[in-house]
Tab-separated table of C-alpha atoms in Angstrom:
chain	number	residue	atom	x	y	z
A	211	UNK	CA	8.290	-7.740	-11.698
A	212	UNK	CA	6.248	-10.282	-9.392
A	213	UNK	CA	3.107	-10.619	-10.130
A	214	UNK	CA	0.354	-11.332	-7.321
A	215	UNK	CA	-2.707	-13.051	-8.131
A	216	UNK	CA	-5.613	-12.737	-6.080
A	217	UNK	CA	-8.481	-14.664	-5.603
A	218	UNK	CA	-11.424	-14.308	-5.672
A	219	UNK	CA	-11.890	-10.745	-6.770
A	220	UNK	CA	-15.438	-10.764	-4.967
A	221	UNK	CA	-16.269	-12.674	-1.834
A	222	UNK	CA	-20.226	-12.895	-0.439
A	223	UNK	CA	-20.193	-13.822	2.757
A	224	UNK	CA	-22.983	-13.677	5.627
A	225	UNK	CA	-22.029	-11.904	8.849
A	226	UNK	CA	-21.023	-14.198	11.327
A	227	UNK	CA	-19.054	-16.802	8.766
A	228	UNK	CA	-16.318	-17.587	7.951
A	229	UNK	CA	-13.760	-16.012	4.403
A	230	UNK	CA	-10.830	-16.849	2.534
A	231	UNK	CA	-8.393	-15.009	0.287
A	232	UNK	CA	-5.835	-16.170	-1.876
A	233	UNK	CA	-2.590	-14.463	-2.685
A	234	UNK	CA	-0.375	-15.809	-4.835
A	235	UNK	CA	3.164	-14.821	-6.272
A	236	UNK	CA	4.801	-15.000	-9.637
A	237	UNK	CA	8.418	-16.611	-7.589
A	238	UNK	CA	9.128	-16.695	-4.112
A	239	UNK	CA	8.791	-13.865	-1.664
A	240	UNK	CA	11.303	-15.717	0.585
A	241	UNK	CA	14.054	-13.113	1.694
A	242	UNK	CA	17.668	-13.810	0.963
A	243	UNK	CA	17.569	-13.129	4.583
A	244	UNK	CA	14.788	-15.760	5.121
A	245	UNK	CA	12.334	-13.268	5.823
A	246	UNK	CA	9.194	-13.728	3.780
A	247	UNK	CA	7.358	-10.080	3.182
A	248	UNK	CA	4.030	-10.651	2.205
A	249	UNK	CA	1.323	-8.515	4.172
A	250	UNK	CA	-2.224	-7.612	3.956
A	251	UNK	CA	-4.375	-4.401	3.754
A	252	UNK	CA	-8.274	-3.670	4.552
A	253	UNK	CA	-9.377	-0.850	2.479
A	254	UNK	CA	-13.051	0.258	3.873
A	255	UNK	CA	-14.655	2.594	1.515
A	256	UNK	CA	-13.466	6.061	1.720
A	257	UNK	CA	-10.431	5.263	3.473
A	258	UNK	CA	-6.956	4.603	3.280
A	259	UNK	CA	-5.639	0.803	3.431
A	260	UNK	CA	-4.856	-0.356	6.828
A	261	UNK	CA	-2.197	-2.969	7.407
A	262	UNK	CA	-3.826	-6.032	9.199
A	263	UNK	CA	-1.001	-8.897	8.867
A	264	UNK	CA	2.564	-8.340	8.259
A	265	UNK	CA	5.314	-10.791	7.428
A	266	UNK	CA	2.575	-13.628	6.358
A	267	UNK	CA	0.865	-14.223	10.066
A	268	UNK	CA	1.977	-11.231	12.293
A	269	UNK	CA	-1.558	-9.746	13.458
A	270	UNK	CA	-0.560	-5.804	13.598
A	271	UNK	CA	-1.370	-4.214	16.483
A	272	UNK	CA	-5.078	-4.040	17.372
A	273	UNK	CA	-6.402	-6.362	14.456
A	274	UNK	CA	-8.769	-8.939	15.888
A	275	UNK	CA	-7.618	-12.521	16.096
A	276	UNK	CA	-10.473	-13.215	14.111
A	277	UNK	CA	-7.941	-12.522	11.574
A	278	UNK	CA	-5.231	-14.997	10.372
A	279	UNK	CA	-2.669	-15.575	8.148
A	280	UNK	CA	-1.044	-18.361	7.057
A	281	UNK	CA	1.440	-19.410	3.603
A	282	UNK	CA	4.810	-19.861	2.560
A	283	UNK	CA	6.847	-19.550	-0.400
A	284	UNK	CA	4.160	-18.436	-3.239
A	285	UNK	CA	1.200	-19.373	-1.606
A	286	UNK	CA	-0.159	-17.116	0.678
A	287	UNK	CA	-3.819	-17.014	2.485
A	288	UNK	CA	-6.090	-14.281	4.651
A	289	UNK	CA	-8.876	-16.109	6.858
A	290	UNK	CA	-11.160	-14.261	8.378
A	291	UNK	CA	-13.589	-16.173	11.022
A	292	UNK	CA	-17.079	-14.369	12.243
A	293	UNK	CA	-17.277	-11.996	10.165
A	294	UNK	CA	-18.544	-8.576	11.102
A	295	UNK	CA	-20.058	-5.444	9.154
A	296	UNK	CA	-16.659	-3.705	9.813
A	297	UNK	CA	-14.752	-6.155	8.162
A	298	UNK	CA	-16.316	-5.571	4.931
A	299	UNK	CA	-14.337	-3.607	2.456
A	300	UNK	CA	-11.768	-4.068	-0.586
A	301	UNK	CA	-8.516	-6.489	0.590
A	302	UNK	CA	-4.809	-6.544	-0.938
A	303	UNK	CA	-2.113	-8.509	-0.459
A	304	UNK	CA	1.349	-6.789	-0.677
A	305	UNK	CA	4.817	-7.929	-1.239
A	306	UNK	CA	8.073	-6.443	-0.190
A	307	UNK	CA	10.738	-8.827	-0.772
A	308	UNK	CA	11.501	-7.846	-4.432
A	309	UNK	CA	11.821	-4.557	-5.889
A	310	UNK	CA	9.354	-3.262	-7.715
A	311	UNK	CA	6.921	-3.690	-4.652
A	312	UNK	CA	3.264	-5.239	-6.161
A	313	UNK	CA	0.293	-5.358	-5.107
A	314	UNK	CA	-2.749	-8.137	-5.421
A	315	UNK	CA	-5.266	-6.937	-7.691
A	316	UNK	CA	-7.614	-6.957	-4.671
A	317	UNK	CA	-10.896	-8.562	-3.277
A	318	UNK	CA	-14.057	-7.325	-2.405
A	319	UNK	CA	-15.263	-8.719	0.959
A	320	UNK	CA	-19.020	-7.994	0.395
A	321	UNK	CA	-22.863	-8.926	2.268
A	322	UNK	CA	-24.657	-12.329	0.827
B	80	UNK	CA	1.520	9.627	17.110
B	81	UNK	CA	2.456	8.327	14.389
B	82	UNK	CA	0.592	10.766	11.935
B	83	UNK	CA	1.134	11.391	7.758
B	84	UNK	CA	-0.345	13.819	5.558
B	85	UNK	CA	-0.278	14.361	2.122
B	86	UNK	CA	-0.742	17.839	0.178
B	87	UNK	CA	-0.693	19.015	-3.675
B	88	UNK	CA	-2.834	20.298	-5.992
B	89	UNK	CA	-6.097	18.654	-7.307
B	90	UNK	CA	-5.818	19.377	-11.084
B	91	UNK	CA	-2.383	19.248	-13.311
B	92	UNK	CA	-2.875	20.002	-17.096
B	93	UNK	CA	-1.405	17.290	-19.013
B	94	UNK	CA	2.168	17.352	-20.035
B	95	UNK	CA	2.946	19.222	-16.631
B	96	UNK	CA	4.544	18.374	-13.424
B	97	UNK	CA	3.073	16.899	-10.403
B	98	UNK	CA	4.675	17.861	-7.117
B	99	UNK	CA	3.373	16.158	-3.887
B	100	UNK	CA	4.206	17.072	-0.374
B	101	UNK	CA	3.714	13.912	2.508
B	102	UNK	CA	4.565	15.799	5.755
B	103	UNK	CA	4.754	13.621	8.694
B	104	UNK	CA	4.778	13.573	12.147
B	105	UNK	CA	5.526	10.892	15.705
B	106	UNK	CA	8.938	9.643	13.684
B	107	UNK	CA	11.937	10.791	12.337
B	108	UNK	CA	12.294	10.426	8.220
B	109	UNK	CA	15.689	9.462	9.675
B	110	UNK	CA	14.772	6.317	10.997
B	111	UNK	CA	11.877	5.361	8.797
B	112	UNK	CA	11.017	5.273	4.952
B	113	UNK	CA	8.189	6.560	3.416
B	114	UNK	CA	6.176	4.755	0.385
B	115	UNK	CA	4.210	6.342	-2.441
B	116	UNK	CA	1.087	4.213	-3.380
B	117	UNK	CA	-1.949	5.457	-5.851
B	118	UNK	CA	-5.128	4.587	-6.734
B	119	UNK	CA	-6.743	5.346	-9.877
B	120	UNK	CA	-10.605	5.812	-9.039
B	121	UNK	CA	-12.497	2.189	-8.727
B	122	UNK	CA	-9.077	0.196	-9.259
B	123	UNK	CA	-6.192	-1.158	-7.024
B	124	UNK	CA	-3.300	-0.090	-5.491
B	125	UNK	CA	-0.453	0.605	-7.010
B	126	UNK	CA	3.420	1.439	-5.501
B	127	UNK	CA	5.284	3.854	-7.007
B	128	UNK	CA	8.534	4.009	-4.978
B	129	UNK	CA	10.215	4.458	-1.332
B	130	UNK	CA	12.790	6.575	0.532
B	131	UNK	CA	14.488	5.197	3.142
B	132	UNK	CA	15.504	6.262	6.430
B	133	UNK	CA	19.400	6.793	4.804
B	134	UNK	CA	17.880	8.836	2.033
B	135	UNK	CA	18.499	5.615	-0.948
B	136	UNK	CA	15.095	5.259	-3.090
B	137	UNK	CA	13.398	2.861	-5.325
B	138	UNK	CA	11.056	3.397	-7.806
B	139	UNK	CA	8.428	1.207	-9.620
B	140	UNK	CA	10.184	0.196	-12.606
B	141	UNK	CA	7.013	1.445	-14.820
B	142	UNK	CA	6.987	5.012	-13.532
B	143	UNK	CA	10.541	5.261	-13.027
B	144	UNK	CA	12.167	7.545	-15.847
B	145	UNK	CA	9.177	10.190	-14.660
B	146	UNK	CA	9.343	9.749	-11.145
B	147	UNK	CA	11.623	10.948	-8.771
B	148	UNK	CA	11.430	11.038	-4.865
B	149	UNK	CA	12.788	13.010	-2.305
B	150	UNK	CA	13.101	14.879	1.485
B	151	UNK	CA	13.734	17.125	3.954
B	152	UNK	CA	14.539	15.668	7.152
B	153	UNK	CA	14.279	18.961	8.813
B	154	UNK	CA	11.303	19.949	7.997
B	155	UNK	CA	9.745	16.190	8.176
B	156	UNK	CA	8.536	16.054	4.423
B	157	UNK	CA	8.878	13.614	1.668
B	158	UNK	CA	8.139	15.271	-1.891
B	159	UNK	CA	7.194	13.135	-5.140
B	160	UNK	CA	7.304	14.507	-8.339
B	161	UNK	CA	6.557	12.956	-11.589
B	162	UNK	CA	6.810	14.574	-14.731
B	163	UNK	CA	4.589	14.450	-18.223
B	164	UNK	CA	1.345	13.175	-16.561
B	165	UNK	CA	-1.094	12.195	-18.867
B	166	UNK	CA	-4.934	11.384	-17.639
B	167	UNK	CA	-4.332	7.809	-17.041
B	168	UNK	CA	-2.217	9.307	-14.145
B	169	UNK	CA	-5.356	10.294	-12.410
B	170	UNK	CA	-5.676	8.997	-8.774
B	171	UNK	CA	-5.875	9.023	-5.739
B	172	UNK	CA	-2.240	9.385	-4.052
B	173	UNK	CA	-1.281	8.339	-0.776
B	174	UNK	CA	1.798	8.150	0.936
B	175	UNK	CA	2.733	5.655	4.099
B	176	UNK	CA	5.497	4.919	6.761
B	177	UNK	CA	7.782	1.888	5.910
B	178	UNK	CA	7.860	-0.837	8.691
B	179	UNK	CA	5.108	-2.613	6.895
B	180	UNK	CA	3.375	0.637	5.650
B	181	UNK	CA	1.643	0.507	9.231
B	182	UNK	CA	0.450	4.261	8.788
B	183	UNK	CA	-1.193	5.881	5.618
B	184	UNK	CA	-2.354	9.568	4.902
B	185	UNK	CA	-5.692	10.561	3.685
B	186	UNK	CA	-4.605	10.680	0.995
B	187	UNK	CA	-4.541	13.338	-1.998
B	188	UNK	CA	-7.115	13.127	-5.454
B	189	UNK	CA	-5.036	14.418	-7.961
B	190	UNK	CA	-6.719	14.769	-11.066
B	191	UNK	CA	-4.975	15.270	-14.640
B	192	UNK	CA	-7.302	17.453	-17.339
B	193	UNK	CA	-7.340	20.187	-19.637
């Protein structure tokens, strides 16, 4: 199975700056079709995930272009710029390109 | 819209079956898979299979030999069912449209005790 590693598992940040998450995979999610399907997932507390970026750096429809992300091959990175109280919540990174789907272990976007 | 809900009972003795019901709405199970994802309490996610739109499935290669999914097209539902739970099974389970998983349920708390 691939494993994704995510880091860091807890992020402070102060509202209004700037956060990074890491993904990374155990081999490459690129496709045999070239695709690469890697996405990403705010879970606010309470809630079900909701899909933010798909395929890498596709914003999904009505995410904020505050968020962005970038990555290729095993490497994979969420920014999020100006960050505000509703962006705070538990993140994931998912890949699709090899059966079993996985799942990042997750990272806590918390208040300084 | 685009709307998925998932139903089942809270408490399963251990040993027993769980059966889980996602019935959906806005799109045909024709044209669109459906995931199974869970969520022990204070932990990650974790996927536990998919049915596609031409009925094929994968599971997660840890659950598979007690997992099985299914559907009726019909009636717009997707059952799971996974056999000999034991409490680690406990969780939250949720169940989400395929394109990206761009729409979740509620989700159900299904929780395995005695």
């Amino acid at each position: 199975d691939v494993v994704m590693t995510q880091t860091p598992v807890s992020l402070p940040v102060s509202l209004g700056g700037q956060a990074s998450i890491s993904c990374r995979s155990s081999q490459s999610l690129v496709h045999s079709n070239g695709n690469t399907y890697l996405h990403w997932y705010l879970q606010k507390p309470g809630q079900s995930p909701q899909l933010l970026i798909y395929r890498v750096s596709n914003r999904f429809s009505g995410v904020p272009d505050r968020f962005s992300g970038s990555g290729s091959g095993t490497d994979f990175t969420l920014k999020i710029s100006r960050v505000e109280p509703e962006d705070l919540g538990d993140y994931y990174c998912l890949q699709s390109t090899h059966f079993p789907w996985t799942f990042g272990g997750g990272t806590k976007l918390e208040l300084k | 819209q685009v709307q998925l809900k998932e139903s089942g009972p809270g408490l399963v003795k251990p040993s027993l079956t769980l059966s889980l019901t996602c019935t959906v709405s806005g799109f045909s199970l024709s044209s669109y898979g459906v995931i199974w994802v869970r969520q022990p309490p204070g932990k990650g996610l974790e996927w536990m299979g998919v049915i596609w739109g031409n009925g094929n499935t994968n599971y997660n290669s840890a659950l598979k030999s007690r997992l099985s999914i299914s559907r009726d097209t019909s009636k717009s539902q997707v059952f799971l069912k996974m056999n000999n739970l034991q409490t680690e099974d406990t969780a939250m389970y949720f169940c989400a449209r395929t394109g990206y998983s761009d729409y979740w349920g509620q989700g159900v708390m299904v929780t395995v005790s005695s």
